[in-house]
mmCIF file of C-alpha atoms in Angstrom:
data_model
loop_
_atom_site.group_PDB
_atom_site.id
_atom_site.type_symbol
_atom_site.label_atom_id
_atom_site.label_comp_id
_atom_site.label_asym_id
_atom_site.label_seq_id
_atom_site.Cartn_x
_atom_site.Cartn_y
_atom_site.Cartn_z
ATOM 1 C CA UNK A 186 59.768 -23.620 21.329
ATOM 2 C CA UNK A 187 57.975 -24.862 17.560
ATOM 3 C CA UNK A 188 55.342 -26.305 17.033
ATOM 4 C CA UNK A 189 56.279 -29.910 15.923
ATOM 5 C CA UNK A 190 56.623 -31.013 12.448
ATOM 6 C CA UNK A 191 53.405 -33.537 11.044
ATOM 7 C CA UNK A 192 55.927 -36.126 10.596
ATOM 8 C CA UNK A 193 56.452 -35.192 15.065
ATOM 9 C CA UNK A 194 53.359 -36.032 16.542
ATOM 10 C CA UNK A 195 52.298 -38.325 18.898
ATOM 11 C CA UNK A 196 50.104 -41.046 18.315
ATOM 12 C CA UNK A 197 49.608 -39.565 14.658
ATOM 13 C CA UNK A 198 48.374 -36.519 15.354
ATOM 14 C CA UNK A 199 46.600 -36.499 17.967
ATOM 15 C CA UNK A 200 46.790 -33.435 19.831
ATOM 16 C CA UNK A 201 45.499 -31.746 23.637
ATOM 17 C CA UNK A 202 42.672 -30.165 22.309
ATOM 18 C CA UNK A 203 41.106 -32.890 20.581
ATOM 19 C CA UNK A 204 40.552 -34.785 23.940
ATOM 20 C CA UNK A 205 38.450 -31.557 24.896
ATOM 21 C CA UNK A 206 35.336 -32.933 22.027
ATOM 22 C CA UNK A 207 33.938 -35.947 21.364
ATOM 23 C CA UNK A 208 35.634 -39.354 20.090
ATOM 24 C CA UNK A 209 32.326 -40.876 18.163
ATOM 25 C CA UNK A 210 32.494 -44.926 17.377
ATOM 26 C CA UNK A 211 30.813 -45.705 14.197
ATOM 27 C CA UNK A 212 28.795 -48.907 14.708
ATOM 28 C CA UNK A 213 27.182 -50.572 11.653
ATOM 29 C CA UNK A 214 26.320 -53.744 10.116
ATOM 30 C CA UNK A 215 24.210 -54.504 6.925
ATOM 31 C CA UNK A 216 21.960 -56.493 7.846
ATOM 32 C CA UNK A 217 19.348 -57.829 10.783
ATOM 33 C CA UNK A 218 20.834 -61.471 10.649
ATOM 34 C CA UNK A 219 24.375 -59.962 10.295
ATOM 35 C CA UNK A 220 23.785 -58.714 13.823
ATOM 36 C CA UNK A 221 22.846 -62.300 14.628
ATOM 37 C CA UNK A 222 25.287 -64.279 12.767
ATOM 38 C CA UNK A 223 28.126 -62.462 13.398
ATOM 39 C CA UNK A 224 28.208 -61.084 16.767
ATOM 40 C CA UNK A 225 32.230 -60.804 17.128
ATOM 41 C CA UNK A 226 32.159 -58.248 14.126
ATOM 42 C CA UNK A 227 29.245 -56.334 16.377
ATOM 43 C CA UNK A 228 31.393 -56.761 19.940
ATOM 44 C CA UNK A 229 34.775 -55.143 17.980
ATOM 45 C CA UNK A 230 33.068 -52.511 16.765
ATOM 46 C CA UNK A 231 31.508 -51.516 20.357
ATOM 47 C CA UNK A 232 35.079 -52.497 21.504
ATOM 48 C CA UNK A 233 36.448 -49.904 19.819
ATOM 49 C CA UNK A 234 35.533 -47.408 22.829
ATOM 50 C CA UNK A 235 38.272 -48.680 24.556
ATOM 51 C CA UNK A 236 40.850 -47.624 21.928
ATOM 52 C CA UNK A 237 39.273 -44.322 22.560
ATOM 53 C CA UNK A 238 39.797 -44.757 25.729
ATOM 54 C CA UNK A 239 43.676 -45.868 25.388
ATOM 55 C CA UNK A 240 44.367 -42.393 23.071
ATOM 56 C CA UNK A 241 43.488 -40.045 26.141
ATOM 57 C CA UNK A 242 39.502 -39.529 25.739
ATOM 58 C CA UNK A 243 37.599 -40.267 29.210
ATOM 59 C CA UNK A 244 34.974 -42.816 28.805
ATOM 60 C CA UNK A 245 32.384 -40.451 29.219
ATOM 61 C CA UNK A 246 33.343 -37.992 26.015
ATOM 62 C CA UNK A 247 33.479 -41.009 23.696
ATOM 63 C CA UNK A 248 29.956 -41.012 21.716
ATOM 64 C CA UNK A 249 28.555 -44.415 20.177
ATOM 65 C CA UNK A 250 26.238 -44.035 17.451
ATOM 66 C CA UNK A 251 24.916 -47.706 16.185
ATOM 67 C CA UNK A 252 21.556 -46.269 14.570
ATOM 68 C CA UNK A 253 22.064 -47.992 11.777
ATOM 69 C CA UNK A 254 23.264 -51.200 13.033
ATOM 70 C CA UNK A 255 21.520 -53.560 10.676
ATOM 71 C CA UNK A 256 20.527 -51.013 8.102
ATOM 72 C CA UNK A 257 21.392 -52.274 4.694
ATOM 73 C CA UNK A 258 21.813 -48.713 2.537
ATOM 74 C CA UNK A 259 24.543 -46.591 0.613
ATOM 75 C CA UNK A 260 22.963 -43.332 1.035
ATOM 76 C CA UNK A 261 21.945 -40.771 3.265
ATOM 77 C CA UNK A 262 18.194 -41.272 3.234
ATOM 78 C CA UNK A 263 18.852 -44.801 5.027
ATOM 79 C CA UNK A 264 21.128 -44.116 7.293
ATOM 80 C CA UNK A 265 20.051 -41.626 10.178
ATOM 81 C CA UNK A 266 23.172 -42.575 11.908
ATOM 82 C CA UNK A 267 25.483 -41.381 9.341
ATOM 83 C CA UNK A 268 23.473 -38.446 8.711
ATOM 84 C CA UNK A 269 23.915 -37.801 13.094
ATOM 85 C CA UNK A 270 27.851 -38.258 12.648
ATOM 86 C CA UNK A 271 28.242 -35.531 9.395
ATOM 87 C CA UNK A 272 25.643 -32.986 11.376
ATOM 88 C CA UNK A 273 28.416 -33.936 14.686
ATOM 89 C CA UNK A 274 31.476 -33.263 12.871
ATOM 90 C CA UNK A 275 30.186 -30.370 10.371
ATOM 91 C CA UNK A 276 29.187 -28.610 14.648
ATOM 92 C CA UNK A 277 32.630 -28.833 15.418
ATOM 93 C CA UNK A 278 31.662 -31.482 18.486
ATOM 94 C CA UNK A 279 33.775 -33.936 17.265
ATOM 95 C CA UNK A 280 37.843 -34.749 18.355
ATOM 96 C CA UNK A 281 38.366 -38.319 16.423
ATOM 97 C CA UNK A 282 36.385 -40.750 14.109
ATOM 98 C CA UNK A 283 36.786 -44.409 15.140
ATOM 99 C CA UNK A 284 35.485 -47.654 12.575
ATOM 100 C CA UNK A 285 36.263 -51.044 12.480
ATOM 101 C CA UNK A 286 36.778 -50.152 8.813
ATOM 102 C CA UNK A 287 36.687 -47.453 6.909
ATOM 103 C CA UNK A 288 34.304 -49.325 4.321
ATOM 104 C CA UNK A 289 31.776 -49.001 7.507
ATOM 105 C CA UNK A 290 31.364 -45.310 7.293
ATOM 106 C CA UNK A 291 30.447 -44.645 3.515
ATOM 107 C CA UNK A 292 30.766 -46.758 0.234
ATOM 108 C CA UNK A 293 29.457 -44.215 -1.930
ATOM 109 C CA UNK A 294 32.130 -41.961 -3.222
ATOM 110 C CA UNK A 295 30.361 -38.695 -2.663
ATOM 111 C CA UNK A 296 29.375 -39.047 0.808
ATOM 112 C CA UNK A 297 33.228 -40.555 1.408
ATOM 113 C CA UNK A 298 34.608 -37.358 0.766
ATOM 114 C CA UNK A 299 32.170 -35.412 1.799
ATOM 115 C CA UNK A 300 32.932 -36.913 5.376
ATOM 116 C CA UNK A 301 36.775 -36.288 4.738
ATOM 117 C CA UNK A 302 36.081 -32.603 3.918
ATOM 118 C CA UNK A 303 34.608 -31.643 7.015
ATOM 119 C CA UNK A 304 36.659 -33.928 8.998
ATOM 120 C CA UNK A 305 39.658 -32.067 7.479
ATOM 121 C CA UNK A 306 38.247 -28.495 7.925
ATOM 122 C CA UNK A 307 37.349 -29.633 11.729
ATOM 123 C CA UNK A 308 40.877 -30.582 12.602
ATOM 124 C CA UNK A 309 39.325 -34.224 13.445
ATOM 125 C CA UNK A 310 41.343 -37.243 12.662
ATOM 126 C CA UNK A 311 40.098 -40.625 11.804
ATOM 127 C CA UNK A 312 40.634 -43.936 13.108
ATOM 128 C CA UNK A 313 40.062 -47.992 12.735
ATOM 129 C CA UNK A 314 42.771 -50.743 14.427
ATOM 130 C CA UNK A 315 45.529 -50.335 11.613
ATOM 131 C CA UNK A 316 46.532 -46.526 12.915
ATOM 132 C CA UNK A 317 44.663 -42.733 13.233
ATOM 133 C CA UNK A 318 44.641 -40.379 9.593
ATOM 134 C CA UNK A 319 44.493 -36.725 9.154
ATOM 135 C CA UNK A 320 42.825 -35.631 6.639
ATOM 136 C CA UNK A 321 43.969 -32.475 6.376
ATOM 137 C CA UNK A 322 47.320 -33.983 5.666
ATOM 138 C CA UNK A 323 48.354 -35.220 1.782
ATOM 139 C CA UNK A 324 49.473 -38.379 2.783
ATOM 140 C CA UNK A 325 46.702 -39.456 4.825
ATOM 141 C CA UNK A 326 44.463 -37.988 2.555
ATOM 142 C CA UNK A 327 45.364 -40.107 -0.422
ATOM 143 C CA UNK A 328 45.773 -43.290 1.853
ATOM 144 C CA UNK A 329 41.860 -42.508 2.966
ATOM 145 C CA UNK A 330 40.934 -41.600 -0.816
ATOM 146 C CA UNK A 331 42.660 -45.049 -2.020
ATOM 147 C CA UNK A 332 40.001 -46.967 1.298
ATOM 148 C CA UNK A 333 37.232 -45.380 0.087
ATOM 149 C CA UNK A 334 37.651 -46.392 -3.674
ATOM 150 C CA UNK A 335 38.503 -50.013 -2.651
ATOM 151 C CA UNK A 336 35.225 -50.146 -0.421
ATOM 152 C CA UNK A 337 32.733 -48.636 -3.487
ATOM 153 C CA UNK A 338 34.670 -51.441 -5.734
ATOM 154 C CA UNK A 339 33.891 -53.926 -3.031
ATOM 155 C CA UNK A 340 30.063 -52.619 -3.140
ATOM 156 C CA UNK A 341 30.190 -52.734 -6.909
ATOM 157 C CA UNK A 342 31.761 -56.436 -7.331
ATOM 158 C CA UNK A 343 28.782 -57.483 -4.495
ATOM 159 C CA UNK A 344 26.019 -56.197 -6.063
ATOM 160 C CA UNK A 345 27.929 -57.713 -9.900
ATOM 161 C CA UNK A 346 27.390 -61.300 -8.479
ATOM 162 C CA UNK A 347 24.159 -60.945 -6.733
ATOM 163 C CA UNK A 348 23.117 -59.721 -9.931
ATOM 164 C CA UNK A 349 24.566 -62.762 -12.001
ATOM 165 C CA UNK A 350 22.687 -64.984 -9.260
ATOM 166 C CA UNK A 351 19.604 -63.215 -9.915
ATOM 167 C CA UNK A 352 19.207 -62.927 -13.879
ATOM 168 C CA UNK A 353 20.655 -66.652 -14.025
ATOM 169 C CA UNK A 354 17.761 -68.167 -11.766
ATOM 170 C CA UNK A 355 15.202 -65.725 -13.535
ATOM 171 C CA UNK A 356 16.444 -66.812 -16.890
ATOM 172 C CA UNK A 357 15.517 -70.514 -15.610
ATOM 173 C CA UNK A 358 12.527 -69.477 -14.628
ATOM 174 C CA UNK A 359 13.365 -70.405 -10.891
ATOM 175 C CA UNK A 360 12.979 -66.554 -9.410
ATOM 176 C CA UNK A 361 10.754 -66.578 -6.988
ATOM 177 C CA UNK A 362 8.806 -63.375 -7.370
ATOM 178 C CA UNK A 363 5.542 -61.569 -6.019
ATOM 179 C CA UNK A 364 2.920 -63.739 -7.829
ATOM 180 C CA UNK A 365 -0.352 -61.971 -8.789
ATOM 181 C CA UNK A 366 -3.797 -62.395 -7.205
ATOM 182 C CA UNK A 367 -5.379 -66.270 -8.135
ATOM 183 C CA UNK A 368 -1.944 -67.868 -7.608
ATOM 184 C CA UNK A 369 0.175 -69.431 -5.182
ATOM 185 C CA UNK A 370 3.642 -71.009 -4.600
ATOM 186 C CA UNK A 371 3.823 -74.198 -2.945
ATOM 187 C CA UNK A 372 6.989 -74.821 -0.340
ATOM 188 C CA UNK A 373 9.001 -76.583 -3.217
ATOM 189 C CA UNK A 374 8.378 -73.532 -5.388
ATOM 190 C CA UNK A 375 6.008 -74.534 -7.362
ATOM 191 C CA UNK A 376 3.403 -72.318 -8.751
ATOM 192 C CA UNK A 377 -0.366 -73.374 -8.876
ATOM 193 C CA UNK A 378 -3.754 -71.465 -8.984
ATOM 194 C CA UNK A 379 -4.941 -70.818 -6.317
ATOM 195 C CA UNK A 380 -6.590 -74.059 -4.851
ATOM 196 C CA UNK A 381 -9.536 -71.431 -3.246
ATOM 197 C CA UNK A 382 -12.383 -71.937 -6.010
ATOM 198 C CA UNK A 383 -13.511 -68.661 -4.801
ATOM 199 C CA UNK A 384 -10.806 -67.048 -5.704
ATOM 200 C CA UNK A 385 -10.095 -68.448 -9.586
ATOM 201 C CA UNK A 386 -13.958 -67.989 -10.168
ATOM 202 C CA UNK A 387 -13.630 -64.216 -9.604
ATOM 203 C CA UNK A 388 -10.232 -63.908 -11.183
ATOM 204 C CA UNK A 389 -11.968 -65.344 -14.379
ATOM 205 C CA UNK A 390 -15.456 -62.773 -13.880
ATOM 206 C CA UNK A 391 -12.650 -60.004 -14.450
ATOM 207 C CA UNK A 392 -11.311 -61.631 -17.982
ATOM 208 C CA UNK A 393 -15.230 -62.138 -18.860
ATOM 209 C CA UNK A 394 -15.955 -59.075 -18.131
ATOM 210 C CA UNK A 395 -13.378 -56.614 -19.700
ATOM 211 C CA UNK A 396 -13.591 -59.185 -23.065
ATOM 212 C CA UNK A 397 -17.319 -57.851 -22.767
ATOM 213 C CA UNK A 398 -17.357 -54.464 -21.345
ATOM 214 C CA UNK A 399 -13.946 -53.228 -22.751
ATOM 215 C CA UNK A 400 -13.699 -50.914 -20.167
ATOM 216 C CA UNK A 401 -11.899 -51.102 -16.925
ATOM 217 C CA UNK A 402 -14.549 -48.644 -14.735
ATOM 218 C CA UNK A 403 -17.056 -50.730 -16.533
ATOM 219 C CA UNK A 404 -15.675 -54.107 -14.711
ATOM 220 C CA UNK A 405 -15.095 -52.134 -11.328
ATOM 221 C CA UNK A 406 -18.611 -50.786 -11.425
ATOM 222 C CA UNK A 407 -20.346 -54.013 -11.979
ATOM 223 C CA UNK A 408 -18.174 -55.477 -9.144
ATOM 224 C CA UNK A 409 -18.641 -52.718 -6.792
ATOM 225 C CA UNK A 410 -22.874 -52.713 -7.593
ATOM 226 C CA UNK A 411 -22.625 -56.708 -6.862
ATOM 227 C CA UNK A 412 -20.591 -56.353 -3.770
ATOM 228 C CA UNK A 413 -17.973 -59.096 -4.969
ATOM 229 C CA UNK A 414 -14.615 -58.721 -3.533
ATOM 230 C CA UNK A 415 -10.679 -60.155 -4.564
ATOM 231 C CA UNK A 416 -9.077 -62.668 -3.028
ATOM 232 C CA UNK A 417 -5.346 -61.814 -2.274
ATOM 233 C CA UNK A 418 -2.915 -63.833 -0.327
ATOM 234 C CA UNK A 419 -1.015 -61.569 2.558
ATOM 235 C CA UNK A 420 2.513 -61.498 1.650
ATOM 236 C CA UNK A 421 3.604 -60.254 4.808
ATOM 237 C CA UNK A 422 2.324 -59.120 8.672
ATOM 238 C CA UNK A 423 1.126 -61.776 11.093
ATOM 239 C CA UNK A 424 -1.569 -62.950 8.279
ATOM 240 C CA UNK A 425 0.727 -63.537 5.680
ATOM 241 C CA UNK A 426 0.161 -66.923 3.326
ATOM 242 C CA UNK A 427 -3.649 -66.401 4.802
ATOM 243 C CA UNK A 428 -6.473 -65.472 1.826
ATOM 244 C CA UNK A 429 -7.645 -61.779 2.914
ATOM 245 C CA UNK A 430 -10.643 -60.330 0.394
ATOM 246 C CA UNK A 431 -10.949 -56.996 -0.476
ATOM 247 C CA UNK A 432 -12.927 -54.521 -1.939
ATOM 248 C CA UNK A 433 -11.412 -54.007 -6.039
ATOM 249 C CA UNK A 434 -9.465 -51.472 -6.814
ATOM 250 C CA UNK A 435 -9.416 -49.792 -10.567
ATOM 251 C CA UNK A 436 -5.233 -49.741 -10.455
ATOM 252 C CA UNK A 437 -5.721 -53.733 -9.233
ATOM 253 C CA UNK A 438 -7.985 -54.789 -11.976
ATOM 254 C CA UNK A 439 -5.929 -52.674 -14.358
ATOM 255 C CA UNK A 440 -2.805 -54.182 -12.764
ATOM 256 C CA UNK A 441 -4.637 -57.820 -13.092
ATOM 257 C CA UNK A 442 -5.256 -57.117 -17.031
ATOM 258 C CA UNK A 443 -1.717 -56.077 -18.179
ATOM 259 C CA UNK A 444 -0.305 -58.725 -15.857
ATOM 260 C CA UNK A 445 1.318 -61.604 -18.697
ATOM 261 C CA UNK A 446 1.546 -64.188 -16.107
ATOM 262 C CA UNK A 447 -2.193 -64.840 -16.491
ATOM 263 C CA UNK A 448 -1.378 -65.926 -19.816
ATOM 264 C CA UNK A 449 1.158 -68.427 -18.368
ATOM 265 C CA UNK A 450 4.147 -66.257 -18.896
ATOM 266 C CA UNK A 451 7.073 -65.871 -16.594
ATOM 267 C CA UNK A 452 8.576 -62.110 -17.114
ATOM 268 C CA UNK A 453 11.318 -60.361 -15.044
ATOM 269 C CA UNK A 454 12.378 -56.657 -15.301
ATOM 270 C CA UNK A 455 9.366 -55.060 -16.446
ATOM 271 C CA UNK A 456 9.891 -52.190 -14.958
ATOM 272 C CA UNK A 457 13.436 -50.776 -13.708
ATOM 273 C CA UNK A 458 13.450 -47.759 -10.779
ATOM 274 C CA UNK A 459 14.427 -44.074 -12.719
ATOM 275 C CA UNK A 460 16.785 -42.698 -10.287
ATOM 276 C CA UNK A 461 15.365 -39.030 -11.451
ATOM 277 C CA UNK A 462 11.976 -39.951 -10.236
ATOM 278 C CA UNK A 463 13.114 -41.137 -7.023
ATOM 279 C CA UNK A 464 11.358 -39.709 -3.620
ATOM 280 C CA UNK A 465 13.504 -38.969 -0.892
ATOM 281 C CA UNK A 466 12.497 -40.927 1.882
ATOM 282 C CA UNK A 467 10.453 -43.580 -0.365
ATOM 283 C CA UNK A 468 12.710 -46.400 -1.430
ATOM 284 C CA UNK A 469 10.114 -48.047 -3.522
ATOM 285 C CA UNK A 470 9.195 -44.908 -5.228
ATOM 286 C CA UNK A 471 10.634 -44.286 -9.151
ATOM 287 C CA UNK A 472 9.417 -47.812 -10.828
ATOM 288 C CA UNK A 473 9.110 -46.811 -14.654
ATOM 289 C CA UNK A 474 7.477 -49.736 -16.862
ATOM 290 C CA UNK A 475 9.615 -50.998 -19.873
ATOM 291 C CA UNK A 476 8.515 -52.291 -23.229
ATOM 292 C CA UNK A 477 8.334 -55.751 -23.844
ATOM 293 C CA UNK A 478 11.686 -55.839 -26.076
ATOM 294 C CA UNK A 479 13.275 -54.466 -23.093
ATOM 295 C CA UNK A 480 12.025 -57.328 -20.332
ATOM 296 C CA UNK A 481 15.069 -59.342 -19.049
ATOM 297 C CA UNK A 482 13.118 -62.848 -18.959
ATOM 298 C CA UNK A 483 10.112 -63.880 -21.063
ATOM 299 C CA UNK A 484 9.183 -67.621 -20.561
ATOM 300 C CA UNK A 485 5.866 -68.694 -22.400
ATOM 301 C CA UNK A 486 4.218 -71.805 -20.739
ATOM 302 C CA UNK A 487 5.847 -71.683 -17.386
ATOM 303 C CA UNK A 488 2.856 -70.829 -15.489
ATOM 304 C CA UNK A 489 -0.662 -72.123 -15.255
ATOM 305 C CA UNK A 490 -2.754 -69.860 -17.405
ATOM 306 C CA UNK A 491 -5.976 -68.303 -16.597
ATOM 307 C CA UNK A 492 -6.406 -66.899 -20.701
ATOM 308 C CA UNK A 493 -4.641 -67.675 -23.647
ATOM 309 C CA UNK A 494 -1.936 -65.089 -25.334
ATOM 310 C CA UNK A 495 -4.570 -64.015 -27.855
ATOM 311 C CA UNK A 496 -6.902 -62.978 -25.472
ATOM 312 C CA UNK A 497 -4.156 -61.479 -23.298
ATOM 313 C CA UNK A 498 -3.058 -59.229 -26.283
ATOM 314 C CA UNK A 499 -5.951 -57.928 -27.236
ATOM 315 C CA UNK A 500 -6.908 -56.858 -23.251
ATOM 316 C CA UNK A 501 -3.567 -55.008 -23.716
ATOM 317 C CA UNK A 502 -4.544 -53.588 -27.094
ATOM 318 C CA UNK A 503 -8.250 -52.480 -25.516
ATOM 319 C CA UNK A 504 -6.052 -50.625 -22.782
ATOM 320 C CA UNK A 505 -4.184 -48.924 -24.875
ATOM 321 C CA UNK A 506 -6.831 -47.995 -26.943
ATOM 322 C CA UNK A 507 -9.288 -46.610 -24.466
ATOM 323 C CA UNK A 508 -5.984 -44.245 -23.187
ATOM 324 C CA UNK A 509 -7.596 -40.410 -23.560
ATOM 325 C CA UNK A 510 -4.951 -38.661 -25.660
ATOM 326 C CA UNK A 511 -4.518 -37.740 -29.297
ATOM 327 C CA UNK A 512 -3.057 -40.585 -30.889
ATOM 328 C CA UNK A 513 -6.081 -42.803 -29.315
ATOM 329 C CA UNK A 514 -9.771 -43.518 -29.989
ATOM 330 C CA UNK A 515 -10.778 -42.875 -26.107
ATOM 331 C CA UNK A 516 -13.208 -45.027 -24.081
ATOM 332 C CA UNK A 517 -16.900 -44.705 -24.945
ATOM 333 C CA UNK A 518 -18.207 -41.905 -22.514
ATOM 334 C CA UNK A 519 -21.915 -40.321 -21.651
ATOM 335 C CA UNK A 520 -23.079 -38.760 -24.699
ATOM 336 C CA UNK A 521 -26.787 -38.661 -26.987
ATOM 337 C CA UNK A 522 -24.868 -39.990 -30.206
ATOM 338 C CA UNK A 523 -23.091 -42.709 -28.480
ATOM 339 C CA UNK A 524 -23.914 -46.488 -27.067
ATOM 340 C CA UNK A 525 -22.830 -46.941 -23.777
ATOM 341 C CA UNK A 526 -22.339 -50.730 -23.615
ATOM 342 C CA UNK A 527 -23.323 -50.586 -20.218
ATOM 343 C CA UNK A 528 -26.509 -49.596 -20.901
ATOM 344 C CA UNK A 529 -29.549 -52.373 -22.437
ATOM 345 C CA UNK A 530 -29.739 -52.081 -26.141
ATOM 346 C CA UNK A 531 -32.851 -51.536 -27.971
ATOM 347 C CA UNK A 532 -34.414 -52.474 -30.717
ATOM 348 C CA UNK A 533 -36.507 -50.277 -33.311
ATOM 349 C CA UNK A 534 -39.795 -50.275 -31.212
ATOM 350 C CA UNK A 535 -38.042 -49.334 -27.698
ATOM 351 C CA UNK A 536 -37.880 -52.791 -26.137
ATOM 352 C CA UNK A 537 -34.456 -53.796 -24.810
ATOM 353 C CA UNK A 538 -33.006 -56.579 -26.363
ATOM 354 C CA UNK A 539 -31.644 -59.674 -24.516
ATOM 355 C CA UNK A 540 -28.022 -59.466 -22.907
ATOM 356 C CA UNK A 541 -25.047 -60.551 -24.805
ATOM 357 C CA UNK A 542 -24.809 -64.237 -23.494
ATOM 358 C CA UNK A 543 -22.160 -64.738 -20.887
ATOM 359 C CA UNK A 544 -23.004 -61.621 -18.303
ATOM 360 C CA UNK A 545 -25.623 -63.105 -16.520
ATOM 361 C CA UNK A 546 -24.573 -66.244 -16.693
ATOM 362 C CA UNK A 547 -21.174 -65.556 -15.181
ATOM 363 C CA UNK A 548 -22.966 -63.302 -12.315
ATOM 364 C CA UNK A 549 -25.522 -66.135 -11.480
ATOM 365 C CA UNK A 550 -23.085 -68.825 -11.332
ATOM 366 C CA UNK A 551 -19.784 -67.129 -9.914
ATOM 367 C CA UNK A 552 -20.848 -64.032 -7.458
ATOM 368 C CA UNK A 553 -21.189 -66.166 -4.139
ATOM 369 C CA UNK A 554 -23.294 -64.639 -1.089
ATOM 370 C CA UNK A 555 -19.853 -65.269 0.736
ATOM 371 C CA UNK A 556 -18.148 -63.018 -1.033
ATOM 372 C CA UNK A 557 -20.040 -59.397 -0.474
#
């Protein structure tokens, strides 16, 4: 007797000693309210056991794997799951791949064919409701290749009009993004300073400050010496929307400084994530910060300012200048032949001279018992 021809098998290729491994359903949706909204999508992939079932496998050799049911991510790092069926297959544990759709397993080319690969060199076939492929076999193989192109198109045209959405509404000014510390959005979107009087007084000590000191350790020393804290709003956890204070930060009074919406500017893609930079593991990791002819949106006048531009140019000029590198004059720093403006100035006999006016009148009236 022969073995059969490809173009002979039963039940496209599925053969004796493929029942003897595992028959692994793929369950996955994008989303946490995908798994709520549509619940039929989630019951026909879990249903899908029983076509496993009707091709010979006993109930207890099929495998579900749903890790990353609502898990919205193309790659590997996101998507233990996935990662659990390649390791599965790549073993040899595995008789038959079963999806919904093939655009469920992988939309990224690369990992696509990476699954086909070792599905091919482990003999196991895959399967959704229109039939079972081989993708070993040339025919198959192409009909697979030709899914897997459609469903990274289909990722490409989603992300396309998400992306229209988002630059149209930020070119309107309408994007409702993280706002900085001293203001808030209202429930019709709206935003306002912060109504917290607290709050705005210390946001302006910062601007007084740094227009005096011109140093940014200078403003978080004299913060830190007179125990006053920033007001933030909690953008997420059980206190979110609630005003939390915390101790300053030199990265959030830097952050605070370079930040144009306390001019009363609207911006949107100041910074755009470097793929090369990129931390496994660390989604948010890989921001790189663009210059200002390369923003998407720059709207003058939309928000409620706490400085004018001038003043706001000329913080960003001071930053730039106190930078400690060749092409840059350097902060002042501890030295005989230098004035530290921290320190009192004297006049020819000794005596200290009065303080610029504005320092201790901004610490009397604005640094608030409540607030160490």
């Amino acid at each position: 007797m022969t073995a059969p021809a490809p173009w002979e098998r039963l039940d496209g290729k599925i053969q004796p000693w493929h029942l003897d491994r595992l028959a692994v359903v793929y369950v996955r949706q994008s989303t946490p309210q995908q798994v709520l909204d549509h619940a039929e999508s989630t019951r026909l992939q879990y249903g899908l056991t029983q076509r496993a079932v009707d091709l010979g496998w006993a109930p207890s050799r099929v495998l579900v794997i749903d890790e990353d049911l609502g898990q919205s991510a193309s790659g590997l790092v996101g998507r233990p799951g996935f990662q659990r069926l390649v390791s599965e297959v790549g073993l040899d544990h595995v008789g038959l791949v079963l999806g919904v759709e093939m655009s469920r397993l992988a939309r990224n080319g690369p990992e696509w064919h990476q699954l086909l690969e070792l599905c091919a060199l482990a003999g196991a076939p895959l399967a959704d409701p229109d039939g079972v492929y081989d993708p070993a076999e040339h025919n198959d193989r192409l009909l697979l290749g030709l899914k897997g192109t459609i469903s990274e198109a289909e990722l490409h045209l989603i992300k396309q009009r998400m992306w229209n959405g988002r630059i149209g509404k930020a070119r309107r000014g309408e994007l409702a993004m993280p706002l900085p510390v001293g203001y808030l959005r209202l429930p019709d979107g709206h935003v306002i300073k912060d109504p917290d009087e607290q709050v705005q007084a210390v946001v302006n000590l910062i601007f007084d400050l740094f227009d005096e000191l011109a140093l940014i350790n200078g403003v978080l020393r004299f913060m830190v010496q007179h125990g006053i804290q920033i007001g933030i709003r909690a953008r997420e956890g059980p206190e979110k929307g609630q005003l939390v204070w915390r101790r300053p930060s030199r990265i959030m009074i830097q952050n605070m400084l370079r930040h144009p919406g306390y001019a009363g500017v609207y911006v949107y893609g100041r910074s755009r994530t470097d793929p090369r930079r990129r931390i496994p593991g660390r989604p948010f990791t890989g921001r790189v910060r663009k210059p200002r002819e390369d923003w998407y949106v720059y709207l003058p006048g939309v928000l409620p300012a706490y400085i004018g531009m001038d003043q706001h140019e000329r913080n960003l000029a001071r930053i730039e200048a106190n930078r400690a590198r060749s092409l840059s004059m350097g902060a002042l720093r501890d030295g005989p032949a230098l004035l530290d403006p921290l320190r009192a100035v004297r006049d020819t006999d000794g005596r200290p001279l009065p303080a610029r006016p504005g320092r201790q009148a901004v610490a009397e009236v604005r640094v608030r018992p409540s607030q160490v």
